């Protein structure tokens, strides 16, 4: 799967720009402040329907404008798929695929997969638990539309249950109502945990192998989910029914505490997800270099997961990697992505590294 | 931003469900362009409907003022052993349009939503339980919207009616997140025929 064209009218600093992408990919060259990262962000909008950097939609509307408009042309085999993501201050966000409007923005998510790596925000991404869960949510949503649907239902029900808990201050507990909110929350909650465990078990071997390359075998990277070490070949993963029963029990046990706190303290929205190096949490103990290797290894493993699940390779987006990675890691990276379908990368100047001729150069004025 | 009375009208239209600011503006400008008697009759129709339509004391569906029971509850050909529970009167209207329902209705007046301050006591659930107990109901069909709140409400009612009567729900032919009153007849027919016991 490849992105062949991108038009922004406008988006962030671009009033209007049209870009063509070669089959193998491109290196977008421009000094800092020219908006290289904004182009990658716009591409991600076509894939996940929102800002990969976690920005609000209105922040991507240029000053003095009332909207942004991103059009892409994607190639899957012999077929071309025009895609448009429009946001207007009055109309909200709307998405069109093959010229037809999609009922919901989230309907776009499983169509064009992207994997985005920006080493400059590695500390930010790894430092906070919520950001690490977001990594997981984005890749699993791209891998399976069911996951995204469950995530949205879960968030909706979580809000409802939290309001229910807070309403108990001024009314008695209706045990049936309590049962109902617990049961409703536990269904999508168990699905999220199940998909996460399956996804992590599948990602684990690629992740460990990639990290091994970057650290030249001196260290071992690992993953922890909800305090459990993720193994490459676990004896068994709990079934969704088991996870649902466990979650129901957690909600029952924690009820008095949650009632007091006024929100739900247990659940996939709070589960810890941690990267480790030789058993220690990478966010607390890792050096900058180690953290970059961790995130990059994770991204490579994401790519393999999406490739297997969707039967097509995602588009890989690398934001300013060569300024941020040392020559050895850069060289490893170039080698790794050699056989990828399409890679789009950005750089402040023509990279020193020999990239080969698969990357067409695009200069930002 | 136009003159103030125009702005007031636009805002009034925006409050209607499904009307965005752009549509509200178009409607307001249309009202202003149309002959005075047309605008007058629109205002009169709104007022008359508001004044002359009330709620059925049994099922809470819409009824003409002065009529205690709605036309469905008064209809002797209806199967009074069967109640179809809906969130809003508009859902009952959609099911009526489809001509598929032989039983009566029960309009809850919404769905459970603590976010909006709606608990079980804010819906006509106690009245439903009462009806099931008093009227010898064979079957209650839950025809809720396919939303998180609709599901929760259905589950709640199911638990409250447990052991009192047979409770079934519409087959999930409805696309997730969709509203009942927007579904077409074929979809409703499938949902109703394929209804499943809880
Ligand atoms: Zn009635």
Coordinates of C-alpha atoms and ligand atoms in Angstrom, one line a residue:
Chain A
X1 CA 0.0 0.0 0.0
X2 CA 1.4 3.4 -1.0
X3 CA 0.5 7.0 -0.8
X4 CA 0.9 8.6 -4.2
X5 CA -0.4 12.1 -3.8
X6 CA -1.1 14.5 -1.0
X7 CA -2.7 17.9 -1.2
X8 CA -3.1 20.3 1.8
X9 CA -5.5 23.3 1.4
X10 CA -4.7 24.4 4.0
X11 CA -3.1 22.6 6.9
X12 CA -1.0 24.1 9.6
X13 CA 1.7 26.3 7.9
X14 CA 0.7 25.2 4.4
X15 CA -1.8 27.4 2.6
X16 CA -1.7 25.1 -0.3
X17 CA 0.8 22.4 -1.3
X18 CA 0.6 19.4 -3.7
X19 CA 3.1 16.6 -3.3
X20 CA 3.6 13.5 -5.4
X21 CA 5.2 10.4 -3.9
X22 CA 7.2 7.8 -5.7
X23 CA 6.5 4.2 -5.2
X24 CA 9.4 3.5 -2.9
X25 CA 9.0 6.7 -0.9
X26 CA 10.5 10.1 -0.4
X27 CA 12.9 12.1 1.7
X28 CA 11.3 15.5 2.5
X29 CA 14.1 18.0 2.9
X30 CA 13.6 21.4 4.5
X31 CA 15.1 23.6 7.2
X32 CA 13.5 23.5 10.6
X33 CA 10.3 25.5 10.7
X34 CA 9.4 24.6 7.1
X35 CA 6.7 22.2 8.2
X36 CA 8.3 18.8 7.5
X37 CA 6.6 17.2 10.5
X38 CA 3.3 18.8 9.6
X39 CA 3.3 16.8 6.3
X40 CA 3.8 13.6 8.2
X41 CA 1.0 14.6 10.7
X42 CA -1.3 15.2 7.7
X43 CA -0.5 11.8 6.3
X44 CA -1.4 10.3 9.7
X45 CA -4.7 12.1 9.7
X46 CA -5.5 10.0 6.6
X47 CA -4.7 6.9 8.5
X48 CA -6.1 7.4 12.0
X49 CA -8.4 10.3 11.5
X50 CA -6.8 12.4 14.1
X51 CA -3.5 14.0 15.1
X52 CA -0.7 11.5 15.7
X53 CA 0.9 14.1 18.0
X54 CA -2.2 14.3 20.1
X55 CA -3.1 17.8 19.0
X56 CA -6.7 19.0 18.9
X57 CA -8.2 19.3 15.4
X58 CA -8.6 23.1 15.6
X59 CA -4.9 23.5 16.4
X60 CA -4.1 22.3 12.8
X61 CA -6.2 25.1 11.3
X62 CA -4.0 27.9 10.1
X63 CA -4.4 31.4 11.6
X64 CA -7.1 33.4 9.9
X65 CA -8.7 30.2 8.3
X66 CA -11.8 28.3 9.3
X67 CA -10.9 24.9 8.2
X68 CA -8.2 22.4 7.1
X69 CA -8.5 20.0 4.2
X70 CA -6.2 17.0 3.6
X71 CA -6.6 15.0 0.4
X72 CA -4.6 11.9 -0.3
X73 CA -4.5 9.4 -3.1
X74 CA -3.6 5.9 -2.0
X75 CA -2.6 2.9 -4.1
X76 CA -3.5 -0.7 -3.1
X77 CA -2.5 -3.1 -5.8
X78 CA -3.9 -1.6 -9.1
X79 CA -6.6 0.4 -7.4
X80 CA -6.4 4.0 -6.4
X81 CA -8.4 5.3 -3.3
X82 CA -8.9 9.0 -2.9
X83 CA -9.3 9.9 0.7
X84 CA -10.2 13.3 2.2
X85 CA -10.2 14.5 5.8
X86 CA -11.9 17.8 6.3
X87 CA -12.3 19.8 9.4
X88 CA -14.3 23.0 9.7
X89 CA -14.8 25.1 12.8
X90 CA -18.6 25.0 12.1
X91 CA -19.0 21.6 10.5
X92 CA -16.6 19.5 12.6
X93 CA -14.6 16.7 11.0
X94 CA -15.7 14.8 8.0
X95 CA -14.1 12.0 6.1
X96 CA -14.5 10.9 2.5
X97 CA -13.3 7.6 1.1
X98 CA -13.5 6.9 -2.7
X99 CA -15.5 10.2 -2.9
X100 CA -18.2 9.0 -0.6
X101 CA -18.7 10.3 2.9
X102 CA -18.1 7.9 5.8
X103 CA -20.7 7.9 8.6
X104 CA -18.1 8.2 11.3
X105 CA -14.5 9.4 11.3
X106 CA -13.5 6.2 13.0
X107 CA -14.7 4.2 10.0
X108 CA -11.6 5.4 8.2
X109 CA -9.1 3.8 10.7
X110 CA -8.7 0.3 9.3
X111 CA -8.0 1.4 5.7
X112 CA -4.6 2.9 5.4
X113 CA -2.1 1.8 8.0
X114 CA 0.8 4.0 9.0
X115 CA 3.6 3.6 11.5
X116 CA 5.1 6.9 12.7
X117 CA 8.4 7.3 14.5
X118 CA 9.7 10.6 15.7
X119 CA 12.7 10.1 18.0
X120 CA 12.6 13.7 19.2
X121 CA 9.5 12.9 21.3
X122 CA 10.8 9.6 22.7
X123 CA 11.1 10.9 26.2
X124 CA 7.5 12.2 26.1
X125 CA 6.1 9.1 24.6
X126 CA 7.9 6.7 27.0
X127 CA 7.6 8.8 30.2
X128 CA 3.9 8.7 30.8
X129 CA 1.8 5.6 31.2
X130 CA -1.1 7.2 29.3
X131 CA 1.1 7.8 26.3
X132 CA 2.4 4.3 26.2
X133 CA -1.2 3.0 26.3
X134 CA -2.0 5.4 23.5
X135 CA 0.8 3.7 21.4
X136 CA -0.8 0.4 22.0
X137 CA -4.3 1.7 21.3
X138 CA -3.3 3.3 18.0
X139 CA -1.6 0.2 16.6
X140 CA -4.3 -2.2 17.8
X141 CA -7.1 0.0 16.4
X142 CA -5.3 0.0 13.0
X143 CA -4.9 -3.8 13.2
X144 CA -8.6 -4.4 14.0
X145 CA -11.6 -2.1 13.7
X146 CA -13.3 -4.1 16.4
X147 CA -10.7 -2.8 18.9
X148 CA -11.4 0.8 18.1
X149 CA -15.1 0.2 18.4
X150 CA -14.6 -1.4 21.8
X151 CA -12.3 1.4 22.9
X152 CA -15.0 4.0 22.0
X153 CA -17.7 2.1 23.7
X154 CA -15.5 1.6 26.8
X155 CA -14.7 5.3 27.1
X156 CA -18.4 6.2 26.8
X157 CA -19.3 3.6 29.5
X158 CA -16.5 4.7 31.7
X159 CA -17.8 8.3 31.6
X160 CA -21.3 7.0 32.5
X161 CA -20.0 4.8 35.3
X162 CA -17.9 7.6 36.8
X163 CA -21.0 9.9 36.8
X164 CA -23.0 7.1 38.3
X165 CA -20.4 6.7 41.1
X166 CA -20.5 10.5 41.7
X167 CA -24.3 10.6 41.8
X168 CA -24.3 8.2 44.7
X169 CA -23.3 11.0 47.1
X170 CA -26.9 12.3 47.0
X171 CA -28.9 9.1 46.4
X172 CA -28.9 5.5 47.6
X173 CA -27.3 2.7 45.6
X174 CA -29.7 0.8 43.3
X175 CA -28.0 -2.6 43.3
X176 CA -29.5 -3.5 39.9
X177 CA -28.2 -0.2 38.4
X178 CA -24.8 -0.8 39.8
X179 CA -24.7 -4.4 38.4
X180 CA -25.7 -3.1 35.0
X181 CA -23.0 -0.4 34.7
X182 CA -20.4 -3.0 35.9
X183 CA -21.5 -5.6 33.5
X184 CA -21.7 -3.1 30.5
X185 CA -18.2 -1.8 31.3
X186 CA -16.7 -5.2 31.7
X187 CA -17.7 -6.4 28.2
X188 CA -15.6 -3.9 26.1
X189 CA -13.1 -3.8 28.9
X190 CA -12.4 -7.5 28.6
X191 CA -12.2 -7.2 24.8
X192 CA -9.5 -4.5 25.1
X193 CA -7.5 -6.5 27.6
X194 CA -7.7 -9.6 25.5
X195 CA -6.7 -7.8 22.3
X196 CA -3.8 -6.1 24.2
X197 CA -2.5 -9.4 25.5
X198 CA -2.8 -11.1 22.2
X199 CA -1.2 -8.1 20.4
X200 CA 1.7 -7.9 22.9
X201 CA 2.4 -11.6 22.7
X202 CA 2.6 -11.3 19.0
X203 CA 4.7 -8.2 19.0
X204 CA 7.1 -9.4 21.7
X205 CA 9.5 -11.6 19.5
X206 CA 9.9 -8.9 16.8
X207 CA 10.4 -6.3 19.4
X208 CA 13.1 -8.2 21.3
X209 CA 14.9 -9.2 18.1
X210 CA 15.0 -5.6 16.8
X211 CA 16.3 -4.3 20.1
X212 CA 18.9 -7.0 20.0
X213 CA 20.2 -5.6 16.7
X214 CA 20.4 -2.0 18.1
X215 CA 22.1 -2.9 21.3
X216 CA 24.3 -5.4 19.5
X217 CA 23.1 -8.2 21.8
X218 CA 24.3 -6.6 25.1
X219 CA 20.9 -6.0 26.6
X220 CA 17.5 -7.6 26.5
X221 CA 14.3 -5.6 26.0
X222 CA 11.0 -6.7 27.4
X223 CA 7.4 -5.7 27.9
X224 CA 5.2 -5.6 31.0
X225 CA 1.4 -5.4 30.9
X226 CA -0.5 -5.0 34.2
X227 CA 2.6 -6.1 36.1
X228 CA 2.9 -9.3 34.1
X229 CA 5.9 -10.1 32.0
X230 CA 4.9 -10.6 28.3
X231 CA 6.4 -13.9 27.0
X232 CA 6.8 -14.8 23.4
X233 CA 5.2 -18.2 23.8
X234 CA 3.0 -18.1 26.9
X235 CA 1.4 -21.3 28.0
X236 CA -2.0 -19.7 27.8
X237 CA -3.6 -16.4 27.5
X238 CA -6.8 -15.9 29.5
X239 CA -10.0 -16.1 27.4
X240 CA -12.2 -13.1 27.0
X241 CA -14.8 -14.7 29.3
X242 CA -12.1 -15.2 32.0
X243 CA -11.0 -11.6 31.6
X244 CA -14.6 -10.4 31.9
X245 CA -15.1 -12.3 35.1
X246 CA -11.9 -11.0 36.5
X247 CA -12.8 -7.4 35.6
X248 CA -16.2 -7.8 37.2
X249 CA -14.6 -9.0 40.3
X250 CA -12.2 -6.1 40.4
X251 CA -15.1 -3.7 40.0
X252 CA -17.0 -5.4 42.8
X253 CA -14.0 -5.4 45.1
X254 CA -13.0 -1.8 44.4
X255 CA -16.5 -0.4 44.6
X256 CA -16.3 1.4 48.0
X257 CA -13.0 2.9 47.1
X258 CA -14.2 4.0 43.7
X259 CA -17.4 5.4 45.1
X260 CA -15.3 7.5 47.4
X261 CA -12.9 8.6 44.6
X262 CA -15.7 9.3 42.3
X263 CA -14.2 7.5 39.4
X264 CA -13.3 4.0 38.2
X265 CA -9.8 3.0 39.4
X266 CA -9.6 -0.4 37.7
X267 CA -9.7 -1.3 34.1
X268 CA -7.8 -1.1 30.8
X269 CA -7.7 2.7 31.0
X270 CA -5.4 2.3 34.1
X271 CA -3.5 -0.9 33.3
X272 CA 0.3 -0.3 33.3
X273 CA 2.2 -0.9 30.1
X274 CA 6.0 -0.7 30.5
X275 CA 9.0 -1.2 28.3
X276 CA 12.0 -2.8 30.1
X277 CA 15.7 -3.1 29.5
X278 CA 17.3 -6.0 31.4
X279 CA 14.2 -6.1 33.5
X280 CA 14.3 -2.4 34.5
X281 CA 11.7 0.2 33.4
X282 CA 13.1 2.0 30.3
X283 CA 11.4 5.3 31.1
X284 CA 13.0 5.5 34.5
X285 CA 16.4 3.9 34.0
X286 CA 17.2 4.0 30.3
X287 CA 19.5 6.5 28.6
X288 CA 18.2 8.7 25.8
X289 CA 19.9 6.3 23.3
X290 CA 18.4 3.2 24.9
X291 CA 15.0 4.8 24.9
X292 CA 15.2 5.7 21.2
X293 CA 16.2 2.1 20.5
X294 CA 13.3 0.8 22.5
X295 CA 10.8 3.0 20.7
X296 CA 12.3 2.3 17.3
X297 CA 12.3 -1.5 17.9
X298 CA 8.6 -1.2 19.0
X299 CA 7.8 0.7 15.8
X300 CA 9.4 -2.0 13.6
X301 CA 7.5 -4.6 15.5
X302 CA 4.3 -2.6 15.0
X303 CA 5.0 -2.7 11.3
X304 CA 5.3 -6.4 11.3
X305 CA 2.1 -6.9 13.3
X306 CA 0.1 -4.7 10.9
X307 CA 1.6 -6.4 7.9
X308 CA 0.6 -9.8 9.2
X309 CA -2.9 -8.7 10.3
X310 CA -3.8 -6.7 7.3
X311 CA -2.0 -8.5 4.6
X312 CA -0.3 -5.4 3.3
X313 CA 2.6 -3.3 4.5
X314 CA 1.9 -0.1 6.3
X315 CA 3.4 3.2 5.2
X316 CA 6.4 4.0 7.4
X317 CA 6.9 7.6 8.4
X318 CA 10.2 8.6 9.9
X319 CA 10.5 12.1 11.3
X320 CA 14.0 13.6 11.3
X321 CA 15.6 10.3 12.4
X322 CA 19.1 10.9 11.2
X323 CA 19.7 14.1 13.3
X324 CA 18.5 12.1 16.3
X325 CA 20.1 8.7 15.9
X326 CA 23.8 8.0 16.0
X327 CA 25.5 6.7 12.8
X328 CA 25.4 3.1 13.8
X329 CA 21.7 3.1 14.7
X330 CA 21.0 5.1 11.5
X331 CA 22.8 2.5 9.4
X332 CA 20.9 -0.3 11.1
X333 CA 17.6 1.5 10.4
X334 CA 18.4 2.1 6.7
X335 CA 19.2 -1.5 6.3
X336 CA 16.0 -2.6 8.1
X337 CA 13.7 -0.6 5.9
X338 CA 15.4 -1.6 2.7
X339 CA 12.7 -4.1 1.7
X340 CA 9.7 -2.0 2.9
X341 CA 7.0 -1.0 0.4
X342 CA 7.1 2.7 1.1
X343 CA 9.0 4.9 3.5
X344 CA 8.6 8.6 3.8
X345 CA 11.2 10.4 5.8
X346 CA 12.1 14.0 6.7
X347 CA 15.5 15.6 7.1
X348 CA 16.8 19.2 7.6
X349 CA 19.3 18.6 4.8
X350 CA 20.2 15.9 2.3
X351 CA 21.2 13.0 4.7
X352 CA 24.9 12.0 4.7
X353 CA 23.8 8.4 4.9
X354 CA 23.6 6.6 1.6
X355 CA 20.0 6.0 1.1
X356 CA 20.1 4.4 -2.4
X357 CA 17.9 5.7 -5.2
X358 CA 14.5 4.5 -3.9
X359 CA 13.8 7.8 -2.1
X360 CA 12.8 10.7 -4.4
X361 CA 13.9 14.0 -2.9
X362 CA 11.2 16.6 -2.2
X363 CA 12.5 20.1 -1.3
X364 CA 10.3 22.3 0.9
X365 CA 10.9 25.9 -0.1
Chain B
X1 CA -24.1 37.6 12.7
X2 CA -27.4 39.3 11.6
X3 CA -29.9 41.5 13.4
X4 CA -30.9 40.3 16.8
X5 CA -34.4 38.8 16.1
X6 CA -32.8 36.8 13.2
X7 CA -30.1 35.6 15.5
X8 CA -32.7 34.5 18.1
X9 CA -34.6 32.5 15.5
X10 CA -31.3 30.9 14.3
X11 CA -30.5 29.9 17.9
X12 CA -34.0 28.5 18.4
X13 CA -33.6 26.3 15.3
X14 CA -30.1 25.2 16.5
X15 CA -31.7 23.7 19.6
X16 CA -33.8 21.3 17.5
X17 CA -32.2 17.8 17.2
X18 CA -30.1 17.2 14.1
X19 CA -29.9 20.9 13.1
X20 CA -26.5 22.5 12.8
X21 CA -25.8 26.2 12.7
X22 CA -25.7 26.3 8.9
X23 CA -29.1 24.6 8.5
X24 CA -30.6 26.7 11.2
X25 CA -29.5 29.8 9.2
X26 CA -31.1 28.5 6.1
X27 CA -34.3 27.7 7.8
X28 CA -34.4 31.1 9.5
X29 CA -33.8 33.0 6.2
X30 CA -36.5 30.8 4.5
X31 CA -39.0 31.8 7.2
X32 CA -38.2 35.5 6.6
X33 CA -38.5 35.2 2.9
X34 CA -41.8 33.4 2.9
X35 CA -45.2 35.2 3.0
X36 CA -46.2 36.4 6.5
X37 CA -49.2 34.0 6.6
X38 CA -46.9 31.0 6.1
X39 CA -44.7 32.0 9.0
X40 CA -47.8 32.6 11.0
X41 CA -49.3 29.2 10.3
X42 CA -45.9 27.6 11.2
X43 CA -46.0 29.4 14.6
X44 CA -49.7 28.4 15.1
X45 CA -48.9 24.7 14.3
X46 CA -46.1 24.6 16.8
X47 CA -48.3 26.2 19.5
X48 CA -51.3 23.9 18.7
X49 CA -49.2 20.8 18.8
X50 CA -47.7 21.8 22.1
X51 CA -51.0 22.6 23.6
X52 CA -53.1 19.8 22.3
X53 CA -50.9 16.8 22.5
X54 CA -50.3 15.0 25.8
X55 CA -49.2 11.6 27.0
X56 CA -51.2 8.3 27.2
X57 CA -51.6 7.5 30.9
X58 CA -50.9 3.8 30.2
X59 CA -48.1 3.7 27.7
X60 CA -46.9 7.3 27.6
X61 CA -47.1 7.5 23.9
X62 CA -48.4 10.7 22.4
X63 CA -52.2 11.3 22.5
X64 CA -54.6 14.1 21.8
X65 CA -55.6 16.3 24.7
X66 CA -58.7 15.0 26.4
X67 CA -57.9 11.4 25.5
X68 CA -56.6 9.5 28.4
X69 CA -55.4 6.6 26.3
X70 CA -53.6 6.9 23.0
X71 CA -55.1 5.5 19.8
X72 CA -53.0 2.3 20.1
X73 CA -54.1 1.5 23.6
X74 CA -57.8 2.2 22.6
X75 CA -57.6 -0.1 19.5
X76 CA -59.4 -3.4 20.4
X77 CA -57.5 -5.3 17.7
X78 CA -54.2 -4.8 19.4
X79 CA -52.6 -7.7 21.2
X80 CA -52.6 -6.4 24.8
X81 CA -50.4 -9.2 26.1
X82 CA -47.4 -7.9 24.3
X83 CA -45.5 -4.7 25.1
X84 CA -42.8 -3.2 23.0
X85 CA -40.6 -0.9 25.1
X86 CA -39.1 2.1 23.3
X87 CA -37.0 5.0 24.5
X88 CA -39.0 7.8 22.8
X89 CA -42.3 8.3 21.1
X90 CA -40.4 8.8 17.8
X91 CA -39.3 5.1 18.1
X92 CA -42.9 4.0 18.5
X93 CA -43.9 6.1 15.5
X94 CA -41.1 4.4 13.4
X95 CA -42.4 0.9 14.4
X96 CA -45.9 1.9 13.7
X97 CA -44.9 3.1 10.2
X98 CA -43.5 -0.3 9.6
X99 CA -46.9 -1.9 10.5
X100 CA -45.0 -4.8 12.1
X101 CA -46.1 -4.5 15.7
X102 CA -49.4 -6.0 16.8
X103 CA -48.9 -5.3 20.5
X104 CA -48.8 -2.1 22.5
X105 CA -46.0 0.2 23.5
X106 CA -44.3 1.6 26.5
X107 CA -42.4 4.8 26.1
X108 CA -39.6 5.1 28.7
X109 CA -38.8 8.8 28.0
X110 CA -35.1 8.2 27.4
X111 CA -32.3 5.9 28.4
X112 CA -30.2 5.5 31.5
X113 CA -27.4 8.2 31.4
X114 CA -25.8 9.3 34.7
X115 CA -23.9 11.7 32.5
X116 CA -27.1 13.6 31.9
X117 CA -28.4 12.9 35.4
X118 CA -30.8 10.2 34.2
X119 CA -31.3 7.3 36.6
X120 CA -33.9 4.5 36.6
X121 CA -36.3 6.7 38.7
X122 CA -36.3 9.3 35.9
X123 CA -37.6 6.8 33.4
X124 CA -41.0 5.2 33.3
X125 CA -39.6 1.9 34.5
X126 CA -41.6 1.5 37.7
X127 CA -44.7 2.1 35.5
X128 CA -43.6 -0.7 33.2
X129 CA -43.1 -3.1 36.0
X130 CA -46.5 -2.2 37.3
X131 CA -48.1 -2.8 33.9
X132 CA -46.4 -6.2 33.5
X133 CA -47.7 -7.2 37.0
X134 CA -51.3 -5.9 36.4
X135 CA -52.0 -6.5 32.8
X136 CA -51.0 -10.2 32.4
X137 CA -48.3 -9.5 29.9
X138 CA -46.9 -12.5 28.0
X139 CA -44.0 -10.9 26.3
X140 CA -41.9 -7.7 26.7
X141 CA -39.9 -6.7 23.6
X142 CA -37.0 -4.3 24.3
X143 CA -36.6 -2.1 21.3
X144 CA -33.8 0.1 22.5
X145 CA -31.3 2.1 20.4
X146 CA -28.0 0.4 19.6
X147 CA -26.0 2.7 21.9
X148 CA -24.1 2.1 25.1
X149 CA -26.9 3.8 27.1
X150 CA -29.6 1.8 25.2
X151 CA -27.9 -1.5 26.0
X152 CA -27.6 -0.5 29.7
X153 CA -31.2 0.4 29.8
X154 CA -32.3 -2.9 28.2
X155 CA -30.1 -4.8 30.6
X156 CA -31.6 -2.9 33.6
X157 CA -35.2 -3.5 32.5
X158 CA -34.4 -7.2 31.8
X159 CA -33.1 -7.6 35.4
X160 CA -36.1 -5.8 36.9
X161 CA -38.6 -8.0 34.9
X162 CA -36.7 -11.2 35.5
X163 CA -39.1 -14.0 36.4
X164 CA -42.2 -11.9 35.7
X165 CA -42.6 -12.4 32.0
X166 CA -40.8 -13.4 28.9
X167 CA -38.3 -10.7 27.8
X168 CA -36.9 -10.5 24.4
X169 CA -34.8 -8.0 22.5
X170 CA -34.6 -6.9 18.9
X171 CA -32.1 -8.9 16.9
X172 CA -29.0 -6.8 16.3
X173 CA -29.9 -6.1 12.6
X174 CA -29.5 -2.4 13.6
X175 CA -26.1 -1.0 12.8
X176 CA -24.3 -0.3 16.0
X177 CA -24.8 3.2 17.3
X178 CA -27.8 3.8 15.1
X179 CA -31.2 5.1 16.2
X180 CA -34.3 3.1 15.9
X181 CA -36.4 5.9 14.5
X182 CA -34.0 6.2 11.5
X183 CA -34.0 2.5 10.6
X184 CA -35.9 1.4 7.4
X185 CA -38.8 -1.0 7.3
X186 CA -36.7 -4.0 6.2
X187 CA -34.2 -3.6 8.9
X188 CA -36.9 -3.2 11.5
X189 CA -38.7 -6.3 10.2
X190 CA -35.5 -8.4 10.5
X191 CA -34.8 -7.0 13.9
X192 CA -38.4 -7.8 15.1
X193 CA -38.7 -11.2 13.5
X194 CA -35.3 -12.3 14.7
X195 CA -35.8 -11.1 18.2
X196 CA -34.1 -13.2 20.8
X197 CA -34.9 -14.1 24.3
X198 CA -32.7 -12.4 26.9
Ligands
LIG1 ZN1 -51.1 4.2 25.1

